[in-house]
Structures are given as structure tokens and as C-alpha cells.
Short mmCIF file of C-alpha atoms and ligand atoms in Angstrom, two decimals:
data_model
loop_
_atom_site.label_atom_id
_atom_site.label_comp_id
_atom_site.label_asym_id
_atom_site.label_seq_id
_atom_site.Cartn_x
_atom_site.Cartn_y
_atom_site.Cartn_z
CA UNK P 433 127.31 127.90 32.25
CA UNK P 434 123.81 129.04 33.63
CA UNK P 435 124.18 131.33 36.78
CA UNK P 436 123.36 129.40 40.36
CA UNK P 437 121.20 130.68 42.69
CA UNK P 438 120.92 129.27 46.37
CA UNK P 439 118.65 129.26 49.16
CA UNK P 440 118.50 131.83 52.12
CA UNK P 441 118.41 129.87 55.69
CA UNK P 442 119.10 131.45 59.00
CA UNK P 443 121.06 134.32 57.27
CA UNK P 444 123.43 132.21 54.84
CA UNK P 445 123.23 131.53 51.40
CA UNK P 446 123.06 127.48 50.96
CA UNK P 447 123.15 125.33 48.04
CA UNK P 448 120.26 122.80 47.49
CA UNK P 449 120.25 118.79 46.97
CA UNK P 450 119.59 119.71 43.36
CA UNK P 451 118.86 122.32 41.00
CA UNK P 452 115.81 123.65 39.12
CA UNK P 453 116.62 125.15 35.58
CA UNK P 454 114.40 128.14 35.11
CA UNK P 455 113.66 128.79 31.79
CA UNK P 456 112.43 131.81 29.48
CA UNK P 457 108.98 130.80 28.15
CA UNK P 458 109.35 133.68 25.57
CA UNK P 459 112.73 131.42 24.11
CA UNK P 460 113.18 128.17 25.42
CA UNK P 461 116.90 128.22 24.59
CA UNK P 462 117.30 130.93 27.47
CA UNK P 463 118.20 129.83 30.89
CA UNK P 464 117.33 132.48 33.27
CA UNK P 465 119.39 130.44 35.96
CA UNK P 466 119.46 127.36 37.92
CA UNK P 467 117.81 127.61 41.04
CA UNK P 468 118.74 125.58 44.45
CA UNK P 469 116.04 122.87 45.58
CA UNK P 470 116.04 122.27 49.40
CA UNK P 471 115.43 118.82 50.64
CA UNK P 472 113.52 117.97 53.76
CA UNK P 473 116.43 118.65 55.95
CA UNK P 474 117.00 122.16 54.65
CA UNK P 475 113.15 122.76 54.90
CA UNK P 476 113.40 122.01 58.54
CA UNK P 477 116.64 123.96 59.08
CA UNK P 478 114.99 126.91 57.65
CA UNK P 479 111.69 126.35 59.90
CA UNK P 480 114.00 126.34 62.92
CA UNK P 481 116.03 129.25 62.20
CA UNK P 482 112.88 131.13 61.71
CA UNK P 483 111.58 129.64 65.00
CA UNK P 484 114.71 130.72 66.67
CA UNK P 485 114.36 134.16 65.34
CA UNK P 486 111.21 134.99 66.54
CA UNK P 487 111.41 135.86 70.25
CA UNK P 488 113.76 138.84 69.26
CA UNK P 489 112.08 139.81 66.47
CA UNK P 490 108.38 139.79 67.62
CA UNK P 491 109.37 142.08 70.82
CA UNK P 492 112.19 144.40 68.83
CA UNK P 493 111.82 147.85 67.69
CA UNK P 494 109.07 148.86 65.73
CA UNK P 495 110.81 151.67 64.53
CA UNK P 496 113.59 149.36 63.26
CA UNK P 497 111.06 146.93 61.51
CA UNK P 498 109.28 150.11 59.47
CA UNK P 499 112.78 151.05 58.58
CA UNK P 500 113.60 147.72 56.75
CA UNK P 501 110.47 147.13 55.09
CA UNK P 502 110.69 150.73 53.85
CA UNK P 503 114.15 150.23 52.59
CA UNK P 504 113.13 147.10 50.81
CA UNK P 505 110.28 148.65 49.13
CA UNK P 506 112.41 151.78 48.22
CA UNK P 507 115.03 149.41 46.71
CA UNK P 508 112.17 147.07 44.39
CA UNK P 509 111.04 150.49 43.48
CA UNK P 510 114.25 151.85 42.24
CA UNK P 511 115.27 148.58 40.50
CA UNK P 512 111.44 148.18 38.74
CA UNK P 513 112.61 148.33 35.16
CA UNK P 514 115.28 145.27 36.15
CA UNK P 515 113.05 143.43 37.96
CA UNK P 516 110.31 143.72 35.53
CA UNK P 517 112.49 142.55 33.17
CA UNK P 518 113.30 139.69 35.12
CA UNK P 519 109.83 138.78 35.68
CA UNK P 520 109.00 138.98 32.20
CA UNK P 521 111.95 136.82 31.14
CA UNK P 522 110.87 133.96 33.60
CA UNK P 523 107.13 134.18 33.47
CA UNK P 524 106.24 135.56 30.18
CA UNK P 525 104.05 138.38 30.93
CA UNK P 526 104.94 141.63 28.71
CA UNK P 527 108.03 143.91 29.62
CA UNK P 528 105.20 146.68 30.89
CA UNK P 529 103.30 144.11 33.00
CA UNK P 530 106.36 143.01 34.48
CA UNK P 531 107.71 146.37 35.76
CA UNK P 532 103.89 147.36 36.74
CA UNK P 533 104.26 144.18 38.94
CA UNK P 534 107.56 144.84 40.19
CA UNK P 535 106.20 148.37 41.59
CA UNK P 536 103.67 147.41 43.02
CA UNK P 537 105.81 144.62 44.90
CA UNK P 538 107.66 147.83 46.16
CA UNK P 539 104.30 149.91 47.13
CA UNK P 540 103.50 146.80 49.09
CA UNK P 541 106.42 146.78 51.15
CA UNK P 542 106.13 150.70 51.72
CA UNK P 543 102.56 150.48 52.56
CA UNK P 544 103.32 147.81 55.25
CA UNK P 545 106.46 149.79 56.78
CA UNK P 546 103.98 152.16 57.30
CA UNK P 547 101.46 149.84 58.94
CA UNK P 548 103.80 148.54 61.44
CA UNK P 549 104.01 151.94 63.40
CA UNK P 550 99.95 152.39 62.99
CA UNK P 551 98.75 148.86 64.54
CA UNK P 552 96.29 149.92 67.08
CA UNK P 553 94.65 148.29 70.01
CA UNK P 554 91.65 148.95 71.82
CA UNK P 555 91.06 149.98 75.56
CA UNK P 556 87.43 149.53 77.16
CA UNK P 557 85.82 149.87 80.51
CA UNK P 558 84.88 146.43 82.00
CA UNK P 559 81.67 145.64 83.00
CA UNK P 560 83.42 145.20 86.26
CA UNK P 561 84.26 148.39 88.13
CA UNK P 562 87.71 149.23 88.36
CA UNK P 563 88.63 146.89 85.55
CA UNK P 564 90.52 148.34 82.59
CA UNK P 565 90.29 146.05 79.42
CA UNK P 566 92.74 146.05 76.53
CA UNK P 567 92.43 144.18 73.17
CA UNK P 568 95.73 144.02 71.48
CA UNK P 569 97.11 142.47 68.48
CA UNK P 570 100.11 139.94 68.79
CA UNK P 571 102.26 138.25 65.89
CA UNK P 572 101.74 134.44 65.71
CA UNK P 573 105.29 133.02 64.99
CA UNK P 574 106.86 131.21 62.29
CA UNK P 575 104.37 131.83 58.95
CA UNK P 576 105.05 129.27 55.65
CA UNK P 577 104.23 131.03 52.92
CA UNK P 578 103.76 128.99 49.65
CA UNK P 579 103.09 130.86 46.49
CA UNK P 580 102.33 130.31 42.52
CA UNK P 581 104.23 131.26 39.46
CA UNK P 582 101.60 133.59 37.87
CA UNK P 583 102.44 136.74 40.26
CA UNK P 584 106.05 135.94 41.20
CA UNK P 585 107.11 139.16 42.55
CA UNK P 586 103.84 140.71 44.02
CA UNK P 587 102.30 137.53 45.64
CA UNK P 588 105.43 136.86 47.61
CA UNK P 589 105.51 140.58 48.80
CA UNK P 590 101.84 140.82 49.67
CA UNK P 591 102.55 137.75 51.97
CA UNK P 592 106.07 138.36 53.19
CA UNK P 593 105.72 142.32 54.01
CA UNK P 594 102.65 141.78 56.36
CA UNK P 595 104.06 138.91 57.70
CA UNK P 596 107.35 140.57 58.82
CA UNK P 597 105.42 144.01 59.42
CA UNK P 598 103.36 142.48 62.21
CA UNK P 599 106.45 140.77 64.06
CA UNK P 600 106.22 137.04 62.67
CA UNK P 601 109.23 135.07 61.05
CA UNK P 602 108.92 133.73 57.44
CA UNK P 603 109.95 130.54 55.49
CA UNK P 604 108.78 130.87 51.84
CA UNK P 605 108.57 128.56 49.05
CA UNK P 606 107.93 130.06 45.83
CA UNK P 607 106.80 128.31 42.88
CA UNK P 608 109.02 126.07 40.79
CA UNK P 609 108.26 128.04 37.31
CA UNK P 610 109.13 131.36 38.53
CA UNK P 611 111.40 131.27 41.32
CA UNK P 612 113.86 134.20 40.15
CA UNK P 613 111.77 136.90 40.93
CA UNK P 614 111.12 135.63 45.13
CA UNK P 615 115.06 135.05 44.80
CA UNK P 616 115.65 138.67 44.14
CA UNK P 617 113.46 139.70 46.93
CA UNK P 618 115.04 137.63 49.28
CA UNK P 619 118.87 139.05 47.96
CA UNK P 620 117.23 142.57 48.97
CA UNK P 621 115.91 141.24 52.23
CA UNK P 622 119.22 139.97 53.13
CA UNK P 623 120.97 143.17 53.03
CA UNK P 624 118.29 145.20 54.63
CA UNK P 625 119.22 144.90 57.97
CA UNK P 626 117.16 141.62 59.19
CA UNK P 627 118.62 139.46 61.98
CA UNK P 628 119.35 135.83 60.72
CA UNK P 629 116.53 133.89 60.48
CA UNK P 630 113.51 136.25 60.33
CA UNK P 631 113.27 135.48 56.70
CA UNK P 632 114.14 132.40 55.03
CA UNK P 633 113.86 131.27 51.38
CA UNK P 634 113.44 127.57 50.78
CA UNK P 635 112.87 126.91 47.02
CA UNK P 636 112.24 123.45 46.07
CA UNK P 637 109.46 121.16 45.38
CA UNK P 638 106.08 121.52 46.62
CA UNK P 639 105.77 117.89 47.62
CA UNK P 640 108.84 118.32 49.52
CA UNK P 641 109.27 121.87 50.85
CA UNK P 642 105.76 122.47 50.62
CA UNK P 643 104.71 119.61 52.61
CA UNK P 644 107.31 120.16 55.38
CA UNK P 645 106.19 123.55 56.17
CA UNK P 646 102.60 122.10 55.94
CA UNK P 647 103.36 119.44 58.27
CA UNK P 648 105.76 121.27 60.83
CA UNK P 649 104.26 121.78 64.20
CA UNK P 650 106.58 124.70 64.28
CA UNK P 651 104.80 126.81 61.60
CA UNK P 652 102.00 128.19 63.36
CA UNK P 653 100.25 129.69 60.24
CA UNK P 654 100.14 129.12 56.29
CA UNK P 655 99.35 131.41 53.98
CA UNK P 656 98.98 129.90 50.08
CA UNK P 657 98.15 131.21 47.10
CA UNK P 658 97.71 128.58 43.80
CA UNK P 659 95.05 126.12 42.29
CA UNK P 660 92.22 124.53 44.21
CA UNK P 661 93.61 121.19 44.33
CA UNK P 662 96.58 121.95 46.11
CA UNK P 663 94.95 124.24 48.49
CA UNK P 664 92.35 121.83 49.42
CA UNK P 665 95.15 119.59 50.48
CA UNK P 666 97.17 121.82 52.27
CA UNK P 667 93.84 123.16 54.40
CA UNK P 668 93.14 119.57 55.37
CA UNK P 669 96.55 118.80 56.53
CA UNK P 670 97.02 122.35 58.33
CA UNK P 671 93.14 121.95 59.80
CA UNK P 672 94.05 118.61 61.15
CA UNK P 673 96.97 119.81 63.25
CA UNK P 674 95.11 123.14 63.94
CA UNK P 675 97.07 125.58 62.21
CA UNK P 676 95.93 129.00 60.97
CA UNK P 677 95.60 128.68 57.25
CA UNK P 678 94.69 131.37 54.58
CA UNK P 679 94.21 130.09 51.00
CA UNK P 680 93.54 131.91 47.66
CA UNK P 681 92.86 129.56 44.70
CA UNK P 682 91.09 129.79 41.33
CA UNK P 683 88.40 131.68 39.36
CA UNK P 684 85.80 131.55 37.04
CA UNK P 685 85.36 135.20 37.05
CA UNK P 686 82.02 136.53 35.29
CA UNK P 687 81.80 139.90 33.09
CA UNK P 688 78.23 140.58 32.58
CA UNK P 689 77.96 143.20 29.67
CA UNK P 690 74.53 144.97 29.34
CA UNK P 691 72.77 146.33 26.66
CA UNK P 692 73.32 149.94 27.83
CA UNK P 693 76.87 149.53 28.29
CA UNK P 694 79.43 151.64 26.45
CA UNK P 695 80.97 149.71 23.84
CA UNK P 696 84.33 150.59 23.47
CA UNK P 697 84.60 150.36 27.20
CA UNK P 698 83.24 147.03 27.23
CA UNK P 699 85.49 145.95 24.44
CA UNK P 700 88.61 147.28 26.68
CA UNK P 701 87.03 146.02 29.91
CA UNK P 702 86.65 142.38 28.16
CA UNK P 703 89.92 142.32 26.56
CA UNK P 704 92.32 143.53 29.07
CA UNK P 705 90.50 141.45 31.55
CA UNK P 706 90.28 138.05 29.79
CA UNK P 707 93.35 138.02 27.79
CA UNK P 708 95.99 140.41 28.99
CA UNK P 709 99.00 138.77 31.21
CA UNK P 710 98.18 136.04 28.73
CA UNK P 711 94.65 135.10 30.69
CA UNK P 712 97.08 133.85 33.40
CA UNK P 713 95.72 135.38 36.22
CA UNK P 714 93.37 134.21 39.27
CA UNK P 715 91.09 137.27 38.19
CA UNK P 716 90.66 137.06 34.49
CA UNK P 717 87.27 137.04 33.16
CA UNK P 718 86.91 134.10 31.51
CA UNK P 719 83.15 133.94 31.21
CA UNK P 720 81.69 137.16 29.51
CA UNK P 721 77.84 137.14 29.96
CA UNK P 722 76.31 139.36 27.17
CA UNK P 723 72.54 140.47 26.92
CA UNK P 724 71.06 140.48 23.18
CA UNK P 725 70.86 143.95 22.30
CA UNK P 726 74.74 144.51 22.26
CA UNK P 727 75.94 140.99 21.75
CA UNK P 728 76.59 140.90 17.83
CA UNK P 729 78.22 144.14 18.09
CA UNK P 730 80.25 143.24 21.22
CA UNK P 731 81.49 140.09 20.01
CA UNK P 732 82.31 141.35 16.69
CA UNK P 733 84.48 144.42 18.28
CA UNK P 734 86.11 141.81 20.47
CA UNK P 735 87.30 139.39 17.64
CA UNK P 736 88.40 142.60 15.88
CA UNK P 737 90.14 143.75 18.91
CA UNK P 738 91.94 140.39 19.29
CA UNK P 739 93.12 140.16 15.68
CA UNK P 740 95.31 143.32 16.14
CA UNK P 741 97.01 142.07 19.32
CA UNK P 742 100.40 141.03 18.95
CA UNK P 743 101.34 138.11 20.49
CA UNK P 744 105.43 137.40 20.54
CA UNK P 745 108.43 137.52 23.26
CA UNK P 746 106.84 139.37 26.13
CA UNK P 747 110.56 141.44 26.47
CA UNK P 748 109.78 143.03 22.92
CA UNK P 749 108.55 146.32 22.77
CA UNK P 750 104.90 146.31 21.23
CA UNK P 751 103.67 142.77 22.36
CA UNK P 752 100.62 142.90 23.74
CA UNK P 753 100.50 139.21 24.65
CA UNK P 754 103.33 137.12 25.99
CA UNK P 755 103.72 133.60 25.71
CA UNK P 756 101.95 131.00 27.74
CA UNK P 757 104.00 130.01 30.57
CA UNK P 758 105.07 126.15 29.76
CA UNK P 759 104.36 123.34 28.01
CA UNK P 760 102.11 121.56 30.31
CA UNK P 761 99.89 124.95 30.84
CA UNK P 762 99.98 125.40 26.82
CA UNK P 763 98.49 121.77 26.64
CA UNK P 764 95.93 122.52 28.99
CA UNK P 765 94.73 125.60 26.86
CA UNK P 766 94.91 123.84 23.74
CA UNK P 767 93.07 121.03 25.39
CA UNK P 768 90.03 122.94 26.54
CA UNK P 769 89.99 124.72 23.02
CA UNK P 770 89.48 121.24 21.89
CA UNK P 771 86.68 120.50 24.58
CA UNK P 772 84.90 123.66 23.62
CA UNK P 773 84.50 122.90 20.02
CA UNK P 774 83.30 119.24 21.06
CA UNK P 775 80.49 120.88 23.62
CA UNK P 776 79.23 123.13 20.72
CA UNK P 777 80.54 126.37 21.11
CA UNK P 778 81.92 128.35 18.29
CA UNK P 779 85.68 129.46 18.09
CA UNK P 780 85.42 132.61 16.22
CA UNK P 781 88.95 134.02 17.14
CA UNK P 782 92.47 132.76 17.67
CA UNK P 783 93.15 129.44 19.72
CA UNK P 784 96.09 128.50 17.54
CA UNK P 785 99.63 127.68 18.41
CA UNK P 786 101.84 130.40 16.69
CA UNK P 787 105.55 130.39 16.06
CA UNK P 788 107.49 133.62 16.59
CA UNK P 789 111.40 134.36 15.81
CA UNK P 790 112.30 133.03 19.31
CA UNK P 791 111.06 129.35 20.26
CA UNK P 792 108.33 129.86 22.57
CA UNK P 793 104.68 128.92 23.64
CA UNK P 794 102.52 131.01 22.16
CA UNK P 795 99.10 130.94 21.67
CA UNK P 796 96.54 133.27 19.92
CA UNK P 797 93.61 134.77 22.29
CA UNK P 798 90.70 132.55 22.01
CA UNK P 799 87.06 133.75 21.88
CA UNK P 800 84.21 131.09 21.81
CA UNK P 801 80.69 132.16 21.42
CA UNK P 802 77.46 130.30 21.68
CA UNK P 803 78.80 128.53 25.16
CA UNK P 804 76.28 127.83 27.76
CA UNK P 805 76.83 127.91 31.68
CA UNK P 806 77.03 124.26 31.95
CA UNK P 807 79.86 123.47 29.54
CA UNK P 808 83.09 122.92 30.95
CA UNK P 809 84.70 126.03 29.40
CA UNK P 810 82.30 128.15 31.31
CA UNK P 811 82.67 126.31 34.56
CA UNK P 812 86.43 125.05 34.85
CA UNK P 813 89.30 127.25 35.29
CA UNK P 814 91.52 127.24 32.19
CA UNK P 815 94.12 129.68 33.23
CA UNK P 816 95.06 130.71 29.87
CA UNK P 817 94.02 133.53 27.06
CA UNK P 818 90.56 131.32 26.47
CA UNK P 819 87.36 133.28 27.22
CA UNK P 820 83.70 132.29 26.27
CA UNK P 821 80.78 134.28 25.60
CA UNK P 822 77.34 133.34 27.20
CA UNK P 823 74.08 134.92 26.05
CA UNK P 824 71.66 136.00 28.52
CA UNK P 825 68.36 137.28 27.89
CA UNK P 826 68.20 140.03 30.61
CA UNK P 827 70.07 141.30 33.37
CA UNK P 828 68.57 138.85 35.88
CA UNK P 829 69.60 135.93 33.86
CA UNK P 830 72.76 137.58 33.31
CA UNK P 831 73.48 137.97 37.37
CA UNK P 832 72.02 134.51 37.87
CA UNK P 833 74.65 132.76 35.54
CA UNK P 834 77.34 135.16 37.23
CA UNK P 835 76.68 133.54 40.56
CA UNK P 836 76.22 130.10 39.03
CA UNK P 837 79.78 128.84 39.76
CA UNK P 838 81.97 127.20 42.55
CA UNK P 839 84.19 130.45 42.24
CA UNK P 840 83.51 133.65 43.72
CA UNK P 841 86.94 135.83 43.47
CA UNK P 842 86.13 138.62 41.11
CA UNK P 843 82.88 139.75 39.34
CA UNK P 844 82.39 142.59 36.86
CA UNK P 845 79.61 144.35 34.79
CA UNK P 846 79.75 146.89 32.53
CA UNK P 847 76.84 149.39 32.54
CA UNK P 848 75.43 152.93 32.53
CA UNK P 849 72.98 152.50 34.36
CA UNK P 850 73.21 153.40 38.37
CA UNK P 851 70.49 150.79 39.06
CA UNK P 852 72.08 147.86 37.73
CA UNK P 853 75.29 148.67 38.78
CA UNK P 854 74.36 148.77 42.29
CA UNK P 855 72.23 145.96 42.34
CA UNK P 856 75.24 144.04 40.83
CA UNK P 857 77.68 145.13 43.88
CA UNK P 858 75.03 143.88 46.26
CA UNK P 859 74.28 140.62 44.70
CA UNK P 860 77.65 139.46 42.83
CA UNK P 861 78.86 136.54 45.12
CA UNK P 862 82.27 137.41 44.71
CA UNK P 863 85.07 139.07 46.95
CA UNK P 864 85.69 141.76 44.82
CA UNK P 865 83.32 143.82 42.17
CA UNK P 866 84.37 145.92 39.14
CA UNK P 867 81.87 148.23 37.40
CA UNK P 868 83.52 149.40 34.13
CA UNK P 869 86.72 148.03 35.31
CA UNK P 870 88.37 144.81 34.25
CA UNK P 871 87.88 142.05 36.51
CA UNK P 872 91.54 141.60 36.79
CA UNK P 873 93.78 144.44 38.34
CA UNK P 874 93.30 145.47 41.89
CA UNK P 875 95.03 148.31 44.23
CA UNK P 876 97.63 147.27 46.90
CA UNK P 877 96.31 149.09 49.74
CA UNK P 878 92.48 147.01 49.84
CA UNK P 879 91.68 143.98 50.71
CA UNK P 880 92.14 141.32 48.04
CA UNK P 881 90.27 137.61 48.07
CA UNK P 882 87.16 136.08 47.39
CA UNK P 883 84.18 133.70 48.38
CA UNK P 884 82.98 130.15 47.94
CA UNK P 885 85.72 127.53 46.22
CA UNK P 886 88.21 130.53 45.26
CA UNK P 887 89.57 131.70 49.27
CA UNK P 888 89.35 130.14 52.57
CA UNK P 889 90.33 132.48 55.54
CA UNK P 890 90.82 135.90 55.88
CA UNK P 891 91.62 138.58 53.30
CA UNK P 892 95.06 139.52 52.29
CA UNK P 893 96.42 143.03 51.60
CA UNK P 894 95.84 146.51 53.22
CA UNK P 895 94.91 146.59 56.70
CA UNK P 896 92.92 143.43 56.76
CA UNK P 897 96.05 141.51 56.40
CA UNK P 898 95.98 141.94 60.30
CA UNK P 899 93.52 139.32 60.54
CA UNK P 900 95.46 136.76 59.42
CA UNK P 901 98.93 137.81 60.69
CA UNK P 902 98.11 138.56 64.04
CA UNK P 903 96.15 136.98 66.81
CA UNK P 904 93.91 139.00 69.34
CA UNK P 905 94.79 139.23 73.08
CA UNK P 906 92.17 140.53 75.64
CA UNK P 907 93.84 141.74 78.67
CA UNK P 908 92.24 142.59 82.07
CA UNK P 909 93.64 145.09 84.85
CA UNK P 910 92.46 145.66 87.90
CA UNK P 911 94.68 148.37 89.91
P1 NAD C 2053 100.04 125.02 42.14
O1 NAD C 2053 98.92 124.84 43.14
O2 NAD C 2053 100.23 124.18 41.50
O3 NAD C 2053 101.22 125.59 43.10
C1 NAD C 2053 101.23 126.55 44.07
C2 NAD C 2053 102.03 126.52 44.95
O4 NAD C 2053 102.28 125.16 46.14
C3 NAD C 2053 103.86 126.24 44.11
O5 NAD C 2053 104.53 126.82 45.03
C4 NAD C 2053 103.64 124.40 44.59
O6 NAD C 2053 105.39 124.18 44.43
C5 NAD C 2053 103.18 124.28 45.98
N1 NAD C 2053 102.53 123.08 46.11
C6 NAD C 2053 102.35 121.71 45.04
N2 NAD C 2053 102.14 121.14 45.63
C7 NAD C 2053 102.23 121.24 47.16
C8 NAD C 2053 101.75 120.34 48.44
N3 NAD C 2053 101.54 119.01 47.92
N4 NAD C 2053 102.23 120.87 49.42
C9 NAD C 2053 102.55 121.96 49.30
N5 NAD C 2053 102.83 122.93 48.56
C10 NAD C 2053 102.36 122.29 47.26
O7 NAD C 2053 99.38 126.61 41.43
P2 NAD C 2053 100.10 127.49 40.52
O8 NAD C 2053 99.88 126.51 39.12
O9 NAD C 2053 101.62 127.64 40.87
O10 NAD C 2053 99.30 128.51 40.20
C11 NAD C 2053 98.16 128.65 39.62
C12 NAD C 2053 96.90 128.72 40.35
O11 NAD C 2053 96.98 129.82 41.34
C13 NAD C 2053 95.64 129.06 39.57
O12 NAD C 2053 94.48 128.22 39.82
C14 NAD C 2053 95.46 130.39 39.69
O13 NAD C 2053 93.83 130.61 40.08
C15 NAD C 2053 96.01 130.29 41.44
N6 NAD C 2053 95.91 131.76 41.69
C16 NAD C 2053 95.17 132.27 42.76
C17 NAD C 2053 95.41 133.65 43.05
C18 NAD C 2053 94.12 134.02 44.39
O14 NAD C 2053 94.96 135.06 44.84
N7 NAD C 2053 92.93 133.83 44.31
C19 NAD C 2053 96.31 134.47 42.40
C20 NAD C 2053 97.21 134.03 41.49
C21 NAD C 2053 96.89 132.67 41.23
#
């Protein structure tokens, strides 16, 4: 019988009203576990527990808060191999990628442990003589966190850690496809010394638990990462009740490769950014915009490199690209490959479902050339190991194409020219710009987020996380 995992509400482990079977996409016979599904009443109980815990937690010892977050970070780092293996097993990214993500989750908790004692305010003179002005940050209250499956340990961590660090209480609803990592973080938090109710895990359906968080007047703020349609619907409902909301959504990230690029760098940056983690990254470079002088050599080298990559069980040593996360996402990827062909782009590598020793959702990395900016494969987020090359006549046209998208998360350029690198950094319409490094792959101590349709609200991560997770108070004092 599969292992059972319960929700964590008000300091107690509670069974759900049903279970969600979490399967390994590298081997569909392997059940990772059965995860509790909260119903609406349990979601309300989690919100009530977080609300009740807020007054004490938000005004309690900051040293205690820092110690708790530090303990959590240290345990995650100490167990990174085991947690990385769980991640790899439930989500399908390779073992090194899973371990790297687990490590990052630990570093995030440690970063915010430090931030607890570094939160500063301002003291100013008033324009009225004899009066002092102080500007301080205060916690918001109960924060509802809704997370996707593709970074199942890092994204929950980069929302939970700052929420708690700045004195808020939390209810998190992780994605159904990969709840195991969020459960593991909850289990670590449950032993870290938090008062009951400060942190609550409510696994369950988006339409039940997610909607309950969005609708509840007791949830002061919502931090969401996921797809554009879900984000838009959450924003509309949250704003209607004047809740603070932060959304991180999709991307169609451009990578510009100029004639003067170092070819091996360009190939590495493109292959890593477009295909690693099975292309299932909001920051993946799915549009590669290439100038004519390097186009043919670049395409040949990328196609050559793709043919050497091993697509296989994520847990096996030597696997470069794991499976697609599930049958439905595989169907979406395959549909887009057909769309690309029908639109007139040429498929020059991959794009085929492949069989391996274990039954899973394996797709060879697909490269299209001859795409144009108006094609659907160049405009819509696919979220799989599928990228297209668009030829641009020069830098100016490449920049215009890079910006010709409803999204604006990450944008990259490969060039040896300081002039073009500097211009691109200033003019790319994206929250993150990468010069000679992949569009995907970011540090944990600096802001993360995008522009246009990719993000809404203030940035996540680093010190900038305080913008979302606190509210500002201005106090005037006369002696
Ligand atoms: P999704 O939108 O389907 O689900 C995200 C979360 O929202 C899940 O927990 C889901 O259960 C929940 N949800 C679904 N319906 C809901 C509702 N009506 N009310 C409240 N919650 C609801 O996204 P996904 O498929 O899990 O993740 C893939 C998407 O996430 C991609 O579009 C990707 O680009 C995006 N993503 C963005 C970032 C970023 O930071 N920009 C990072 C990772 C992933």
C-alpha cells in the first residue's frame, strides 16, 4: 500500500476528505505516495488557525523566528540528496537538478533567517519642528500561497520563508502534480519550533482549496505562481475584495544570438536554457533569435548537441533530460510540435515520444528552424522541451523580435560586443536580462520576476521580498 501523507493544520496532521495519487513520471508504475486532499471546510480551518496564530507570531521574538528559519534551512541542506531525489522522482527533473533545487531551498530559508534581524526602517525629521517621523514595516496577516509543480521545493520555499520571516502566518496550497516536496518542507517546519497555526499545509484542488484562499476575507494577501489563466482569475477575485496579490506566471523568453557570439557559449546557453529541466521552466528560452552570419553553424551545432543528450529516467546517473511531467503536458507538447509543422517551421531535431526501460513520458528535445514571430510556436508558452529559431537580419531586428511578446520574464543575449550587451540590458522588456548565461537559472538573493503578462505585483526573493510581505507604517511623534 502506498504511503499516506496528511495535511498540517493548526499544528496537527489531519487526513483529507480524499487522496491524490502522486506518480513518478519516469516510471508510471511507481506511486510516490497518496496525498491528502483538503475539502473547503479544512481549507477554512487552516485559514482560521493561521489567523489565530498571527497576533503572537507577528509580535514575538525575532531571534526565535530567525532561529527557526535557520534550523529549517540547515535541515534542508543536510538532506538535500534525499529531498532532491524525492523532487526528481515526483516531478521528473534529473537528480542533479533536483538536488540543486533542494540546496537552493535551504539557502533561501537561511537567507531569510538573516533578513529577520536586518529589517530596517527610517527615521526622518518632520517638516513640523519638534516632530519625529518613523517609517517602519509590519507584517500583513495571513498569507495564502499557491504554487505550481515545476519547482516544487524552491517556489514554496521562496514564498514560505519571507512570509514567516517578516512575521506573517501562512497557508500553502501546493500543486497536485508534485505535492511531495511541499509536504517534506511542512514536515521539517512542524519540528522547527513554530507555534501551532503559524504554518499550515492544505493540499487539495485549486478549485477547492485555492479558491477558498482567494475568497476568504481572512487571507490578507495572496502570492501565486502558475499559469496565466489561473493567475488572471485569482487577480480578478483578489482585487475585487482588495487583497494584496502577487502573481508570477508564464514566459516566452527570447535568447538572441548575434554573429559575434562565441559559438560554444551560444550552444551551451541555448541548450541549457531551452531544454534542461525538460524545458518546464517559466524562464526557458523557447524563442532563439539568430542573426544570419552565425545562423547555420549555430543550428547545426545545437542539433548536434541535442542528438548527444540522453533523455531517460530522471533518477538514473547520466540522464540529461528527464520525462515530461505527465500525460496531459506531453499531449500539449506534441500538439505544439504538430502546430509548428503546420505553420511551416521545419523540425530539425527531436520532437518524438521515446520509449525507455521504465514507462514514462519521454520526449526527445525538439528544435524548429524557419519560425517567424507570428507563429503560435513563437508566441505561446509551450512549457516543454520545444524551442524555435527565428532568423533576424541584424541586432535591431533581433531586439524588436525579442520584445514582440505579451510576456516579459527573462531575456538573453549571446554576444562578445559590449555595445550590444549594454544596449540589450537597457532595452530588453523583461524583469531579468542574461548576457552570455542561460535565460533560466537565477540566484536566490536577488529579485526574481517579470514585466508585461509574466508578473503582477512586487518582486519575489532577496530583500525585495519585503515589498510584498510587509506593509509600511508612517508614525509621527511629538514629545
Ligand atoms: P496552474 O496555474 O495550473 O496551477 C498553479 C497552482 O494554482 C496550482 O497549485 C493549482 O492547483 C492552483 N489553482 C488552479 N486553479 C485554481 C483556482 N481556480 N484558484 C486558485 N488556485 C488554483 O500552473 P501549473 O501548471 O502548476 O504550473 C505551470 C505554469 O506555472 C506555467 O505557465 C509556468 O510558466 C508558470 N510558472 C511561472 C513561474 C514564474 O515565476 N513566473 C515559475 C514557475 C512556473
